Amino acid sequence: DKTRTTKVDKPTTQGKINMSTTLNTDEAPIQKSHAEDLAQISLELEKPYLYQNRRTGQPSSAPLTARQLCRLLCPAVDGSIMRSTTMMVTPETLVIGYEISTGQYAAEGWVLAKKTPVLREACSSWHYEEKGTIKGPVTCRELANEIRAQRSKEKGGVEILWENMRVWSTEMTQLDEESNKEQQQWRKISELIFLKAAMEAFEDNPPQWSLGGISEEKGEHIEKGKGGDAQ
């Protein structure tokens, strides 16, 4: 779905921030072709966001894509300790959609990362079914790695097996409770386009940082001009 945007002044996080935004839990229609899924996943991952700097309380000077934010929210190393010390982006970080070409900001305003489609999937923990047993919880990155391992074993590139794998998330259920929505039940990965997009963010050989500023491994700023790869 396209994000509705409106022209506003440069966003500020000074003073009280409006947190009344309703959580958008709408998933894309289930009946979609593989090509349509890939197109939407690509679109979701390239969406740019400004984020609130947790040290200064100010908006970031440059946006990051959803792909970059997913990799920061679910680092390759254990982030449980980092989140309380050095990580610049956490599930509690406020983000706002930003259209670079027009300078417009998302009408929804500032929203917590853990309540933003794709980002919320990336920072949630997941349980999954495998051969009749329930496994987890695992991070979104770990789930993506498990899926990648299964896909590599499948003959002829068949992806039906992992698409039919059912998953469930404690955090997603809690968000449903907070918004008075029907609690999410076990669902097939094929039905969760935002989860598929979040897992795609962890694929190998990610693109170079194009809007720079953060090291994923340490969650810290990188000096301008030095750039870096997402891990």
Tab-separated table of C-alpha atoms in Angstrom:
chain	number	residue	atom	x	y	z
A	1	ASP	CA	0.000	0.000	0.000
A	2	LYS	CA	1.190	3.497	-0.806
A	3	THR	CA	1.849	5.739	2.179
A	4	ARG	CA	-0.296	8.873	2.161
A	5	THR	CA	1.861	11.963	2.531
A	6	THR	CA	1.270	15.618	3.170
A	7	LYS	CA	3.453	18.736	3.055
A	8	VAL	CA	4.460	19.861	6.525
A	9	ASP	CA	7.250	21.790	8.150
A	10	LYS	CA	10.430	19.933	9.035
A	11	PRO	CA	9.431	17.476	11.782
A	12	THR	CA	10.473	18.166	15.327
A	13	THR	CA	10.541	15.956	18.373
A	14	GLN	CA	10.756	18.867	20.785
A	15	GLY	CA	8.001	19.049	23.381
A	16	LYS	CA	5.178	16.543	23.505
A	17	ILE	CA	5.007	14.117	20.599
A	18	ASN	CA	1.609	12.973	19.404
A	19	MET	CA	1.497	9.238	20.016
A	20	SER	CA	-2.180	8.774	19.113
A	21	THR	CA	-1.403	7.214	15.737
A	22	THR	CA	-3.415	4.038	15.206
A	23	LEU	CA	-1.350	0.943	14.520
A	24	ASN	CA	-1.726	-0.145	10.924
A	25	THR	CA	-1.914	-3.927	11.048
A	26	ASP	CA	-3.369	-4.376	7.575
A	27	GLU	CA	-1.540	-6.978	5.573
A	28	ALA	CA	-1.468	-7.093	1.809
A	29	PRO	CA	-4.053	-9.345	0.094
A	30	ILE	CA	-3.040	-12.988	0.392
A	31	GLN	CA	-3.730	-13.882	-3.228
A	32	LYS	CA	-0.807	-12.303	-5.017
A	33	SER	CA	1.609	-13.468	-7.646
A	34	HIS	CA	5.253	-14.037	-6.747
A	35	ALA	CA	6.231	-11.064	-8.908
A	36	GLU	CA	3.750	-8.803	-7.120
A	37	ASP	CA	5.099	-9.937	-3.759
A	38	LEU	CA	8.669	-9.163	-4.805
A	39	ALA	CA	7.635	-5.731	-6.070
A	40	GLN	CA	5.889	-4.834	-2.811
A	41	ILE	CA	8.757	-6.184	-0.702
A	42	SER	CA	11.233	-4.054	-2.651
A	43	LEU	CA	8.988	-1.009	-2.253
A	44	GLU	CA	8.619	-1.542	1.503
A	45	LEU	CA	12.363	-1.973	2.062
A	46	GLU	CA	13.317	1.162	0.146
A	47	LYS	CA	10.942	3.433	2.084
A	48	PRO	CA	13.006	6.193	3.744
A	49	TYR	CA	12.503	7.242	7.365
A	50	LEU	CA	13.885	9.933	9.620
A	51	TYR	CA	14.454	8.741	13.164
A	52	GLN	CA	14.777	10.451	16.542
A	53	ASN	CA	18.336	10.524	17.819
A	54	ARG	CA	18.080	8.979	21.281
A	55	ARG	CA	21.014	11.041	22.551
A	56	THR	CA	19.957	14.483	21.358
A	57	GLY	CA	16.187	13.987	20.986
A	58	GLN	CA	16.390	15.614	17.566
A	59	PRO	CA	15.418	14.210	14.131
A	60	SER	CA	18.219	12.562	12.173
A	61	SER	CA	19.902	14.808	9.621
A	62	ALA	CA	19.447	12.193	6.879
A	63	PRO	CA	16.921	9.377	6.389
A	64	LEU	CA	17.589	5.648	6.447
A	65	THR	CA	15.698	3.070	4.416
A	66	ALA	CA	13.491	0.450	6.041
A	67	ARG	CA	16.081	-2.136	4.962
A	68	GLN	CA	18.810	-0.340	6.903
A	69	LEU	CA	16.591	0.175	9.941
A	70	CYS	CA	15.634	-3.520	9.994
A	71	ARG	CA	19.297	-4.494	10.113
A	72	LEU	CA	19.932	-2.033	12.931
A	73	LEU	CA	16.879	-3.111	14.920
A	74	CYS	CA	17.898	-6.761	14.718
A	75	PRO	CA	21.716	-6.776	14.715
A	76	ALA	CA	23.881	-9.742	13.789
A	77	VAL	CA	25.126	-9.847	17.392
A	78	ASP	CA	23.056	-10.012	20.565
A	79	GLY	CA	21.548	-6.564	20.977
A	80	SER	CA	20.045	-7.023	24.464
A	81	ILE	CA	22.964	-5.228	26.130
A	82	MET	CA	23.659	-2.818	23.282
A	83	ARG	CA	20.132	-1.435	23.371
A	84	SER	CA	20.661	0.035	26.801
A	85	THR	CA	24.036	1.559	25.979
A	86	THR	CA	25.196	2.310	22.454
A	87	MET	CA	22.456	1.371	19.959
A	88	MET	CA	21.149	4.436	18.166
A	89	VAL	CA	17.970	2.744	16.907
A	90	THR	CA	15.780	0.551	19.135
A	91	PRO	CA	12.143	-0.646	19.053
A	92	GLU	CA	11.294	2.446	21.135
A	93	THR	CA	12.846	4.844	18.607
A	94	LEU	CA	10.414	7.252	16.936
A	95	VAL	CA	10.441	7.244	13.122
A	96	ILE	CA	8.595	9.199	10.450
A	97	GLY	CA	8.194	8.387	6.770
A	98	TYR	CA	9.968	10.863	4.505
A	99	GLU	CA	9.738	11.266	0.724
A	100	ILE	CA	13.155	12.474	-0.388
A	101	SER	CA	12.128	13.674	-3.849
A	102	THR	CA	9.299	15.922	-2.600
A	103	GLY	CA	10.395	16.729	0.936
A	104	GLN	CA	7.063	15.462	2.278
A	105	TYR	CA	6.520	13.601	5.542
A	106	ALA	CA	4.073	10.778	6.267
A	107	ALA	CA	0.718	12.050	7.520
A	108	GLU	CA	0.827	9.509	10.363
A	109	GLY	CA	3.582	11.564	11.979
A	110	TRP	CA	6.092	10.113	14.441
A	111	VAL	CA	5.493	6.436	15.260
A	112	LEU	CA	7.479	3.991	17.385
A	113	ALA	CA	9.631	1.646	15.304
A	114	LYS	CA	7.978	-1.324	17.023
A	115	LYS	CA	4.611	-0.124	15.682
A	116	THR	CA	5.751	0.585	12.115
A	117	PRO	CA	5.053	-2.075	9.453
A	118	VAL	CA	8.150	-4.111	8.506
A	119	LEU	CA	10.204	-2.512	11.304
A	120	ARG	CA	7.939	-4.056	13.953
A	121	GLU	CA	8.398	-7.477	12.348
A	122	ALA	CA	12.176	-6.980	12.336
A	123	CYS	CA	12.397	-6.219	16.064
A	124	SER	CA	9.926	-8.906	17.190
A	125	SER	CA	10.761	-12.417	18.380
A	126	TRP	CA	9.168	-15.355	16.585
A	127	HIS	CA	8.092	-18.946	17.188
A	128	TYR	CA	7.767	-21.283	14.217
A	129	GLU	CA	6.600	-24.799	13.433
A	130	GLU	CA	8.960	-27.359	11.980
A	131	LYS	CA	8.067	-30.999	11.391
A	132	GLY	CA	5.290	-30.911	13.949
A	133	THR	CA	7.301	-29.214	16.685
A	134	ILE	CA	7.316	-25.603	17.873
A	135	LYS	CA	10.666	-23.833	17.935
A	136	GLY	CA	11.705	-20.436	19.228
A	137	PRO	CA	11.679	-17.770	20.231
A	138	VAL	CA	14.165	-16.558	17.635
A	139	THR	CA	14.910	-13.101	16.276
A	140	CYS	CA	13.668	-12.092	12.849
A	141	ARG	CA	17.238	-12.362	11.552
A	142	GLU	CA	17.551	-15.887	12.966
A	143	LEU	CA	14.214	-16.837	11.400
A	144	ALA	CA	15.454	-15.499	8.061
A	145	ASN	CA	18.626	-17.574	8.414
A	146	GLU	CA	16.550	-20.680	9.140
A	147	ILE	CA	14.387	-20.011	6.089
A	148	ARG	CA	17.495	-19.455	3.954
A	149	ALA	CA	18.896	-22.794	5.104
A	150	GLN	CA	15.642	-24.565	4.216
A	151	ARG	CA	15.481	-22.916	0.803
A	152	SER	CA	19.025	-24.036	0.037
A	153	LYS	CA	17.948	-27.650	0.648
A	154	GLU	CA	14.919	-27.480	-1.619
A	155	LYS	CA	15.239	-28.920	-5.100
A	156	GLY	CA	14.615	-26.763	-8.137
A	157	GLY	CA	14.088	-23.574	-6.140
A	158	VAL	CA	10.712	-24.744	-4.816
A	159	GLU	CA	9.618	-22.413	-2.011
A	160	ILE	CA	6.274	-23.930	-1.082
A	161	LEU	CA	7.603	-25.617	2.064
A	162	TRP	CA	8.884	-22.537	3.831
A	163	GLU	CA	6.016	-20.361	2.584
A	164	ASN	CA	3.646	-22.737	4.356
A	165	MET	CA	5.625	-22.596	7.618
A	166	ARG	CA	3.449	-21.135	10.371
A	167	VAL	CA	4.791	-18.482	12.742
A	168	TRP	CA	3.652	-16.544	15.799
A	169	SER	CA	5.055	-13.553	17.678
A	170	THR	CA	4.541	-12.519	21.301
A	171	GLU	CA	5.237	-8.852	20.524
A	172	MET	CA	2.799	-8.778	17.618
A	173	THR	CA	0.113	-10.294	19.853
A	174	GLN	CA	0.757	-7.617	22.484
A	175	LEU	CA	0.372	-4.898	19.840
A	176	ASP	CA	-2.962	-6.423	18.831
A	177	GLU	CA	-4.097	-6.311	22.474
A	178	GLU	CA	-3.050	-2.660	22.835
A	179	SER	CA	-5.012	-1.662	19.746
A	180	ASN	CA	-8.052	-3.770	20.727
A	181	LYS	CA	-7.667	-5.890	17.614
A	182	GLU	CA	-8.253	-9.603	17.368
A	183	GLN	CA	-5.101	-11.332	18.549
A	184	GLN	CA	-2.869	-12.697	15.834
A	185	GLN	CA	-2.959	-16.462	15.573
A	186	TRP	CA	-0.464	-18.819	13.966
A	187	ARG	CA	-0.226	-17.780	10.327
A	188	LYS	CA	1.642	-18.953	7.266
A	189	ILE	CA	4.618	-16.882	6.196
A	190	SER	CA	2.995	-16.565	2.772
A	191	GLU	CA	0.238	-14.508	4.435
A	192	LEU	CA	2.616	-12.025	6.089
A	193	ILE	CA	4.082	-9.727	3.453
A	194	PHE	CA	5.624	-7.387	6.041
A	195	LEU	CA	7.436	-10.282	7.724
A	196	LYS	CA	8.678	-11.459	4.329
A	197	ALA	CA	9.979	-7.951	3.673
A	198	ALA	CA	11.730	-7.807	7.067
A	199	MET	CA	13.424	-11.165	6.440
A	200	GLU	CA	14.498	-10.035	2.976
A	201	ALA	CA	16.401	-7.177	4.662
A	202	PHE	CA	18.779	-9.767	6.129
A	203	GLU	CA	19.735	-11.367	2.837
A	204	ASP	CA	23.451	-11.651	2.113
A	205	ASN	CA	25.315	-8.979	0.142
A	206	PRO	CA	23.129	-6.043	1.219
A	207	PRO	CA	23.466	-2.734	-0.647
A	208	GLN	CA	25.992	-0.129	0.448
A	209	TRP	CA	24.807	2.552	2.866
A	210	SER	CA	23.528	5.266	0.565
A	211	LEU	CA	22.270	7.691	3.191
A	212	GLY	CA	25.043	6.860	5.696
A	213	GLY	CA	25.557	7.673	9.297
A	214	ILE	CA	25.302	4.441	11.283
A	215	SER	CA	27.355	1.321	11.785
A	216	GLU	CA	25.029	-1.655	12.088
A	217	GLU	CA	27.362	-3.837	14.125
A	218	LYS	CA	27.921	-1.221	16.825
A	219	GLY	CA	24.804	0.895	16.314
A	220	GLU	CA	27.002	3.984	16.318
A	221	HIS	CA	27.581	6.854	13.935
A	222	ILE	CA	30.232	6.551	11.231
A	223	GLU	CA	32.258	9.546	10.163
A	224	LYS	CA	30.853	11.149	7.059
A	225	GLY	CA	32.652	10.121	3.907
A	226	LYS	CA	33.835	6.789	5.257
A	227	GLY	CA	30.595	4.967	4.589
A	228	GLY	CA	30.284	1.286	5.401
A	229	ASP	CA	28.422	-1.907	4.673
A	230	ALA	CA	25.381	-3.194	6.520
A	231	GLN	CA	26.115	-6.574	8.064
